[in-house]
Structures are given as C-alpha cells and as structure tokens.
Amino acid sequence: MSRKWINHNTNNENAKLNIFCFPHAGSSSTFFAGWVKYFSDDVNIFPVQYPARDNRMSEPMPDSLFELAENMIDESMELFDRPFIFVGHCSGSIVAYEAAEYLREISGKSPEYIFVSASVAPENYKLRSTKNLSEYYNYADYEKEKDNPLFKFFLPVIRMDFTLCEKYRYKEKPPLDCPIFAFAGSEDKEGGDPEKINLWKKYTTSEIFSTKVYDGDHFYFERNAEDITAIIGKTAKKIIEKI
C-alpha cells in the first residue's frame, strides 16, 4: 500500500471498507490517529497526510486546494479498490469534497458517504485574510503561544495551509450522488456556521442528507470523537452489510 498520502492507519487486507480522513488546515494525519480504536477490523482508517509536515516535511504543498485533492487521488488510486467513505474536518471537508468530485470525473468511482465537519458549503467558503493569525485564535491563546518553539516551528505550515484556503473559490460542478452528513459546533461562527450547514444538501442528488450540531466551538470535533465515530461506524456497518 502507498504510504505517501496515508499515515497512522490500519491496513487490514480483509477489510470491507476504507475510511479516508482529511484534516484541517495546519494539521496532519495525527489529528485522526486515535480513530483506529473506534472501528472493527472490517474497516480501514486512512488518515490523509498532506505534504510539508511530519514524514512529508521535505515536500512542498501544491498551489491550490484543487491541486492538493487531485494529487491525493492520482497518487492513491490503488486504495479505492473497495467501498470507501470520506470524512473531512474544517478545510479538510473542502478537500474531501473536491477529491470526491475529481475521483468521479477520472474513474467514475464515488464515496459511499461523505461526512463533513466545521465547514460551510464550498460556494460559501471564503476564508478571510490570515496576515494576522491572532484573528484565527483566541487572542490571549495566540499571545501565549506565539513564542513557543513548537508553535514557531509549525507556523509556516499553518500560514501555507491558510493561504490555500484563502485562495479557494468554488467552481460549479454536477452534484455528487452519495449521501452527505454535516456536523457543526453551536458556537462555531467562523468555519462551520451551524446556520449554514444545510447548504451542503445541494451538493448531492441523494435523498439522504443529515446534520448534527454539537455544543461547542470549532473543535467540538475532538471533544465528541466517540459519538461522531459511532455515527460513522453505524453507517459503515450498514454499507458493509449490503456488500
């Protein structure tokens, strides 16, 4: 199996389903590393590893989120040999969506389901300028961390990722045919405004569309990992039963 785009993964040869997990800007595959404990051997968890971090530190990031999604698909085609699900958090939701569109275009394959989190729909995705990163963190937290050597080390990656998000502008495409489930945080007004997540519905022709809003800010996702993975796991089980 190609290790380039996948890290912290399970690799069960007899698994019936692969779940690809796309992390948010400034993050890496480690964000989903703990998910393997929530799923049975029938499922492979494939956290997606972007360039310019961890084991891909020496590789440059592409120039756009479109290119990032396309490169991931082009260089990972052997991993779509069985049914699969895409999961994305924040900008990872946009990458997952664009990856699904591109994969369908070049191969006719589509995810069985897409789960998006903390992200408005693609045409509404407009990240404001990140020249002052303190605007993207609680200001007190930013001031506390800005001189931390580890924070400084990752700052270029964070800026690079956010710049790609700033540049992203949705290009209209035919809707996908797979169901979409959108998660949001009740206090998240920046990335995944809970009042706007219903707009993801227009990106699929499937009659199946669901949403769930958790208490909390942009990172409700981490605090509710057990419940979120249970929802995804229940869906995975239904898909496997139909295979």
PDB file of C-alpha atoms in Angstrom, residues 18-198:
ATOM      1  CA  ASN A  18     -11.846   2.214   3.713  1.00  0.00           C
ATOM      2  CA  ILE A  19     -12.471   5.485   5.569  1.00  0.00           C
ATOM      3  CA  PHE A  20     -10.303   8.398   4.375  1.00  0.00           C
ATOM      4  CA  CYS A  21      -9.964  11.208   6.937  1.00  0.00           C
ATOM      5  CA  PHE A  22      -8.939  14.687   5.717  1.00  0.00           C
ATOM      6  CA  PRO A  23      -7.553  17.000   8.459  1.00  0.00           C
ATOM      7  CA  HIS A  24      -7.974  20.753   8.799  1.00  0.00           C
ATOM      8  CA  ALA A  25      -5.507  23.471   7.752  1.00  0.00           C
ATOM      9  CA  GLY A  26      -2.354  23.499   9.838  1.00  0.00           C
ATOM     10  CA  SER A  27      -2.913  19.933  10.992  1.00  0.00           C
ATOM     11  CA  SER A  28      -1.787  16.494   9.849  1.00  0.00           C
ATOM     12  CA  SER A  29      -2.799  12.847   9.854  1.00  0.00           C
ATOM     13  CA  THR A  30      -2.146  12.754  13.617  1.00  0.00           C
ATOM     14  CA  PHE A  31      -5.475  14.548  14.097  1.00  0.00           C
ATOM     15  CA  PHE A  32      -7.215  11.272  13.212  1.00  0.00           C
ATOM     16  CA  ALA A  33      -4.600   8.881  14.610  1.00  0.00           C
ATOM     17  CA  GLY A  34      -6.763   7.900  17.572  1.00  0.00           C
ATOM     18  CA  TRP A  35      -9.692   6.829  15.441  1.00  0.00           C
ATOM     19  CA  VAL A  36      -8.394   3.325  14.815  1.00  0.00           C
ATOM     20  CA  LYS A  37      -9.591   2.237  18.273  1.00  0.00           C
ATOM     21  CA  TYR A  38     -13.217   3.046  17.439  1.00  0.00           C
ATOM     22  CA  PHE A  39     -13.602   0.732  14.446  1.00  0.00           C
ATOM     23  CA  SER A  40     -13.624  -3.017  13.820  1.00  0.00           C
ATOM     24  CA  ASP A  41     -11.272  -4.944  11.541  1.00  0.00           C
ATOM     25  CA  ASP A  42     -13.897  -4.687   8.796  1.00  0.00           C
ATOM     26  CA  VAL A  43     -12.851  -1.063   8.366  1.00  0.00           C
ATOM     27  CA  ASN A  44      -9.536   0.539   7.433  1.00  0.00           C
ATOM     28  CA  ILE A  45      -8.936   4.030   8.862  1.00  0.00           C
ATOM     29  CA  PHE A  46      -6.799   6.047   6.438  1.00  0.00           C
ATOM     30  CA  PRO A  47      -5.808   9.466   7.885  1.00  0.00           C
ATOM     31  CA  VAL A  48      -4.683  11.591   4.941  1.00  0.00           C
ATOM     32  CA  GLN A  49      -1.201  13.077   5.204  1.00  0.00           C
ATOM     33  CA  TYR A  50      -0.647  16.361   3.370  1.00  0.00           C
ATOM     34  CA  PRO A  51       2.827  17.419   2.164  1.00  0.00           C
ATOM     35  CA  ALA A  52       5.112  19.758   4.160  1.00  0.00           C
ATOM     36  CA  ARG A  53       4.628  18.059   7.548  1.00  0.00           C
ATOM     37  CA  ASP A  54       5.679  15.030   9.583  1.00  0.00           C
ATOM     38  CA  ASN A  55       7.016  12.282   7.289  1.00  0.00           C
ATOM     39  CA  ARG A  56       6.483  14.537   4.223  1.00  0.00           C
ATOM     40  CA  MET A  57       8.298  17.577   5.638  1.00  0.00           C
ATOM     41  CA  SER A  58      10.565  17.988   2.613  1.00  0.00           C
ATOM     42  CA  GLU A  59       7.707  18.022   0.083  1.00  0.00           C
ATOM     43  CA  PRO A  60       6.153  21.357  -0.935  1.00  0.00           C
ATOM     44  CA  MET A  61       2.431  21.978  -0.688  1.00  0.00           C
ATOM     45  CA  PRO A  62       0.588  22.335  -4.020  1.00  0.00           C
ATOM     46  CA  ASP A  63      -0.550  25.765  -5.170  1.00  0.00           C
ATOM     47  CA  SER A  64      -4.265  25.203  -4.565  1.00  0.00           C
ATOM     48  CA  LEU A  65      -6.758  23.025  -2.723  1.00  0.00           C
ATOM     49  CA  PHE A  66      -7.825  21.696  -6.128  1.00  0.00           C
ATOM     50  CA  GLU A  67      -4.306  20.520  -6.866  1.00  0.00           C
ATOM     51  CA  LEU A  68      -3.965  19.079  -3.365  1.00  0.00           C
ATOM     52  CA  ALA A  69      -7.127  16.997  -3.844  1.00  0.00           C
ATOM     53  CA  GLU A  70      -6.164  15.906  -7.353  1.00  0.00           C
ATOM     54  CA  ASN A  71      -2.648  14.872  -6.352  1.00  0.00           C
ATOM     55  CA  MET A  72      -4.013  12.821  -3.465  1.00  0.00           C
ATOM     56  CA  ILE A  73      -6.359  10.951  -5.798  1.00  0.00           C
ATOM     57  CA  ASP A  74      -3.862  10.481  -8.645  1.00  0.00           C
ATOM     58  CA  GLU A  75      -1.222   9.049  -6.312  1.00  0.00           C
ATOM     59  CA  SER A  76      -3.561   6.848  -4.243  1.00  0.00           C
ATOM     60  CA  MET A  77      -5.749   5.131  -6.841  1.00  0.00           C
ATOM     61  CA  GLU A  78      -4.882   1.666  -5.552  1.00  0.00           C
ATOM     62  CA  LEU A  79      -6.627   2.495  -2.257  1.00  0.00           C
ATOM     63  CA  PHE A  80     -10.018   2.825  -3.923  1.00  0.00           C
ATOM     64  CA  ASP A  81     -10.255  -0.898  -4.612  1.00  0.00           C
ATOM     65  CA  ARG A  82     -13.203  -1.365  -2.232  1.00  0.00           C
ATOM     66  CA  PRO A  83     -16.111   0.768  -0.981  1.00  0.00           C
ATOM     67  CA  PHE A  84     -14.976   3.893   0.850  1.00  0.00           C
ATOM     68  CA  ILE A  85     -16.121   6.870   2.892  1.00  0.00           C
ATOM     69  CA  PHE A  86     -14.635  10.382   3.004  1.00  0.00           C
ATOM     70  CA  VAL A  87     -14.507  12.350   6.276  1.00  0.00           C
ATOM     71  CA  GLY A  88     -13.261  15.938   6.489  1.00  0.00           C
ATOM     72  CA  HIS A  89     -12.870  18.488   9.264  1.00  0.00           C
ATOM     73  CA  CYS A  90     -12.875  22.234   8.515  1.00  0.00           C
ATOM     74  CA  SER A  91     -10.900  22.832   5.277  1.00  0.00           C
ATOM     75  CA  GLY A  92     -10.466  19.055   5.121  1.00  0.00           C
ATOM     76  CA  SER A  93     -14.178  18.958   4.240  1.00  0.00           C
ATOM     77  CA  ILE A  94     -13.479  21.052   1.153  1.00  0.00           C
ATOM     78  CA  VAL A  95     -10.504  18.879   0.179  1.00  0.00           C
ATOM     79  CA  ALA A  96     -12.635  15.748   0.672  1.00  0.00           C
ATOM     80  CA  TYR A  97     -15.406  17.195  -1.497  1.00  0.00           C
ATOM     81  CA  GLU A  98     -13.023  18.238  -4.286  1.00  0.00           C
ATOM     82  CA  ALA A  99     -11.291  14.846  -4.098  1.00  0.00           C
ATOM     83  CA  ALA A 100     -14.654  13.102  -4.487  1.00  0.00           C
ATOM     84  CA  GLU A 101     -15.555  15.247  -7.492  1.00  0.00           C
ATOM     85  CA  TYR A 102     -12.197  14.649  -9.158  1.00  0.00           C
ATOM     86  CA  LEU A 103     -12.226  10.901  -8.478  1.00  0.00           C
ATOM     87  CA  ARG A 104     -15.671  10.586 -10.044  1.00  0.00           C
ATOM     88  CA  GLU A 105     -14.510  12.600 -13.051  1.00  0.00           C
ATOM     89  CA  ILE A 106     -11.485  10.405 -13.810  1.00  0.00           C
ATOM     90  CA  SER A 107     -12.724   6.992 -12.701  1.00  0.00           C
ATOM     91  CA  GLY A 108     -16.487   7.041 -12.174  1.00  0.00           C
ATOM     92  CA  LYS A 109     -15.973   5.986  -8.549  1.00  0.00           C
ATOM     93  CA  SER A 110     -17.650   7.834  -5.678  1.00  0.00           C
ATOM     94  CA  PRO A 111     -17.630   7.571  -1.889  1.00  0.00           C
ATOM     95  CA  GLU A 112     -20.438   5.617  -0.313  1.00  0.00           C
ATOM     96  CA  TYR A 113     -20.886   8.555   2.066  1.00  0.00           C
ATOM     97  CA  ILE A 114     -19.233  11.903   2.835  1.00  0.00           C
ATOM     98  CA  PHE A 115     -19.076  13.309   6.366  1.00  0.00           C
ATOM     99  CA  VAL A 116     -18.156  16.988   6.584  1.00  0.00           C
ATOM    100  CA  SER A 117     -17.420  18.891   9.774  1.00  0.00           C
ATOM    101  CA  ALA A 118     -16.964  22.516  10.815  1.00  0.00           C
ATOM    102  CA  SER A 119     -17.207  23.803   7.261  1.00  0.00           C
ATOM    103  CA  VAL A 120     -19.708  25.798   5.281  1.00  0.00           C
ATOM    104  CA  ALA A 121     -20.546  24.505   1.803  1.00  0.00           C
ATOM    105  CA  PRO A 122     -17.961  25.040  -0.974  1.00  0.00           C
ATOM    106  CA  GLU A 123     -19.590  28.034  -2.658  1.00  0.00           C
ATOM    107  CA  ASN A 124     -19.843  29.797   0.726  1.00  0.00           C
ATOM    108  CA  TYR A 125     -16.268  29.001   1.724  1.00  0.00           C
ATOM    109  CA  LYS A 126     -14.382  32.301   1.862  1.00  0.00           C
ATOM    110  CA  LEU A 127     -11.607  32.483   4.421  1.00  0.00           C
ATOM    111  CA  ARG A 128     -10.625  35.982   5.424  1.00  0.00           C
ATOM    112  CA  SER A 129      -7.010  37.151   5.264  1.00  0.00           C
ATOM    113  CA  THR A 130      -4.651  35.380   7.617  1.00  0.00           C
ATOM    114  CA  LYS A 131      -1.946  38.035   7.664  1.00  0.00           C
ATOM    115  CA  ASN A 132      -2.692  38.464  11.346  1.00  0.00           C
ATOM    116  CA  LEU A 133      -3.022  34.928  12.668  1.00  0.00           C
ATOM    117  CA  SER A 134      -4.161  36.180  16.055  1.00  0.00           C
ATOM    118  CA  GLU A 135      -7.545  36.716  14.383  1.00  0.00           C
ATOM    119  CA  TYR A 136      -7.804  32.960  13.946  1.00  0.00           C
ATOM    120  CA  TYR A 137      -7.060  32.076  17.515  1.00  0.00           C
ATOM    121  CA  ASN A 138      -8.336  33.348  20.785  1.00  0.00           C
ATOM    122  CA  TYR A 139      -6.062  36.392  21.062  1.00  0.00           C
ATOM    123  CA  ALA A 140      -4.893  35.520  24.573  1.00  0.00           C
ATOM    124  CA  ASP A 141      -4.017  31.986  23.467  1.00  0.00           C
ATOM    125  CA  TYR A 142      -2.130  33.329  20.462  1.00  0.00           C
ATOM    126  CA  GLU A 143      -0.106  35.752  22.579  1.00  0.00           C
ATOM    127  CA  LYS A 144       0.698  32.909  24.969  1.00  0.00           C
ATOM    128  CA  GLU A 145       1.835  30.514  22.236  1.00  0.00           C
ATOM    129  CA  LYS A 146       3.478  32.790  19.669  1.00  0.00           C
ATOM    130  CA  ASP A 147       6.947  32.484  21.261  1.00  0.00           C
ATOM    131  CA  ASN A 148       6.660  28.740  21.862  1.00  0.00           C
ATOM    132  CA  PRO A 149       9.388  26.997  19.763  1.00  0.00           C
ATOM    133  CA  LEU A 150       6.960  24.276  18.664  1.00  0.00           C
ATOM    134  CA  PHE A 151       4.366  26.838  17.619  1.00  0.00           C
ATOM    135  CA  LYS A 152       7.039  28.754  15.693  1.00  0.00           C
ATOM    136  CA  PHE A 153       8.130  25.535  14.002  1.00  0.00           C
ATOM    137  CA  PHE A 154       4.638  24.833  12.669  1.00  0.00           C
ATOM    138  CA  LEU A 155       3.736  28.455  11.929  1.00  0.00           C
ATOM    139  CA  PRO A 156       4.950  28.345   8.278  1.00  0.00           C
ATOM    140  CA  VAL A 157       2.803  25.257   7.626  1.00  0.00           C
ATOM    141  CA  ILE A 158      -0.212  26.931   9.232  1.00  0.00           C
ATOM    142  CA  ARG A 159       0.255  30.066   7.120  1.00  0.00           C
ATOM    143  CA  MET A 160       0.796  27.996   3.960  1.00  0.00           C
ATOM    144  CA  ASP A 161      -2.364  25.968   4.503  1.00  0.00           C
ATOM    145  CA  PHE A 162      -4.463  29.009   5.360  1.00  0.00           C
ATOM    146  CA  THR A 163      -3.212  30.793   2.236  1.00  0.00           C
ATOM    147  CA  LEU A 164      -4.521  27.926   0.095  1.00  0.00           C
ATOM    148  CA  CYS A 165      -7.853  28.206   1.883  1.00  0.00           C
ATOM    149  CA  GLU A 166      -7.957  31.961   1.253  1.00  0.00           C
ATOM    150  CA  LYS A 167      -7.370  31.384  -2.468  1.00  0.00           C
ATOM    151  CA  TYR A 168     -10.064  28.725  -2.828  1.00  0.00           C
ATOM    152  CA  ARG A 169     -13.062  29.695  -4.937  1.00  0.00           C
ATOM    153  CA  TYR A 170     -15.671  27.081  -5.729  1.00  0.00           C
ATOM    154  CA  LYS A 171     -16.032  26.005  -9.376  1.00  0.00           C
ATOM    155  CA  GLU A 172     -19.518  24.772 -10.115  1.00  0.00           C
ATOM    156  CA  LYS A 173     -19.813  21.053 -10.841  1.00  0.00           C
ATOM    157  CA  PRO A 174     -22.608  18.468 -11.047  1.00  0.00           C
ATOM    158  CA  PRO A 175     -23.637  17.379  -7.545  1.00  0.00           C
ATOM    159  CA  LEU A 176     -22.328  14.111  -6.148  1.00  0.00           C
ATOM    160  CA  ASP A 177     -24.650  11.119  -5.864  1.00  0.00           C
ATOM    161  CA  CYS A 178     -23.609   9.959  -2.387  1.00  0.00           C
ATOM    162  CA  PRO A 179     -25.281  10.937   0.910  1.00  0.00           C
ATOM    163  CA  ILE A 180     -23.750  13.772   2.925  1.00  0.00           C
ATOM    164  CA  PHE A 181     -23.746  14.168   6.717  1.00  0.00           C
ATOM    165  CA  ALA A 182     -22.743  17.594   8.046  1.00  0.00           C
ATOM    166  CA  PHE A 183     -21.535  18.168  11.632  1.00  0.00           C
ATOM    167  CA  ALA A 184     -21.175  21.593  13.256  1.00  0.00           C
ATOM    168  CA  GLY A 185     -20.463  23.292  16.571  1.00  0.00           C
ATOM    169  CA  SER A 186     -23.133  25.527  18.089  1.00  0.00           C
ATOM    170  CA  GLU A 187     -20.648  28.340  18.779  1.00  0.00           C
ATOM    171  CA  ASP A 188     -18.618  27.997  15.577  1.00  0.00           C
ATOM    172  CA  LYS A 189     -19.371  31.130  13.566  1.00  0.00           C
ATOM    173  CA  GLU A 190     -16.112  31.120  11.609  1.00  0.00           C
ATOM    174  CA  GLY A 191     -15.552  27.778   9.903  1.00  0.00           C
ATOM    175  CA  GLY A 192     -18.787  25.846  10.091  1.00  0.00           C
ATOM    176  CA  ASP A 193     -21.629  28.196  10.910  1.00  0.00           C
ATOM    177  CA  PRO A 194     -24.368  25.822  12.159  1.00  0.00           C
ATOM    178  CA  GLU A 195     -26.993  28.004  10.463  1.00  0.00           C
ATOM    179  CA  LYS A 196     -25.421  27.316   7.060  1.00  0.00           C
ATOM    180  CA  ILE A 197     -24.533  23.622   7.102  1.00  0.00           C
ATOM    181  CA  ASN A 198     -27.865  22.733   5.474  1.00  0.00           C
TER     182      ASN A 198
END
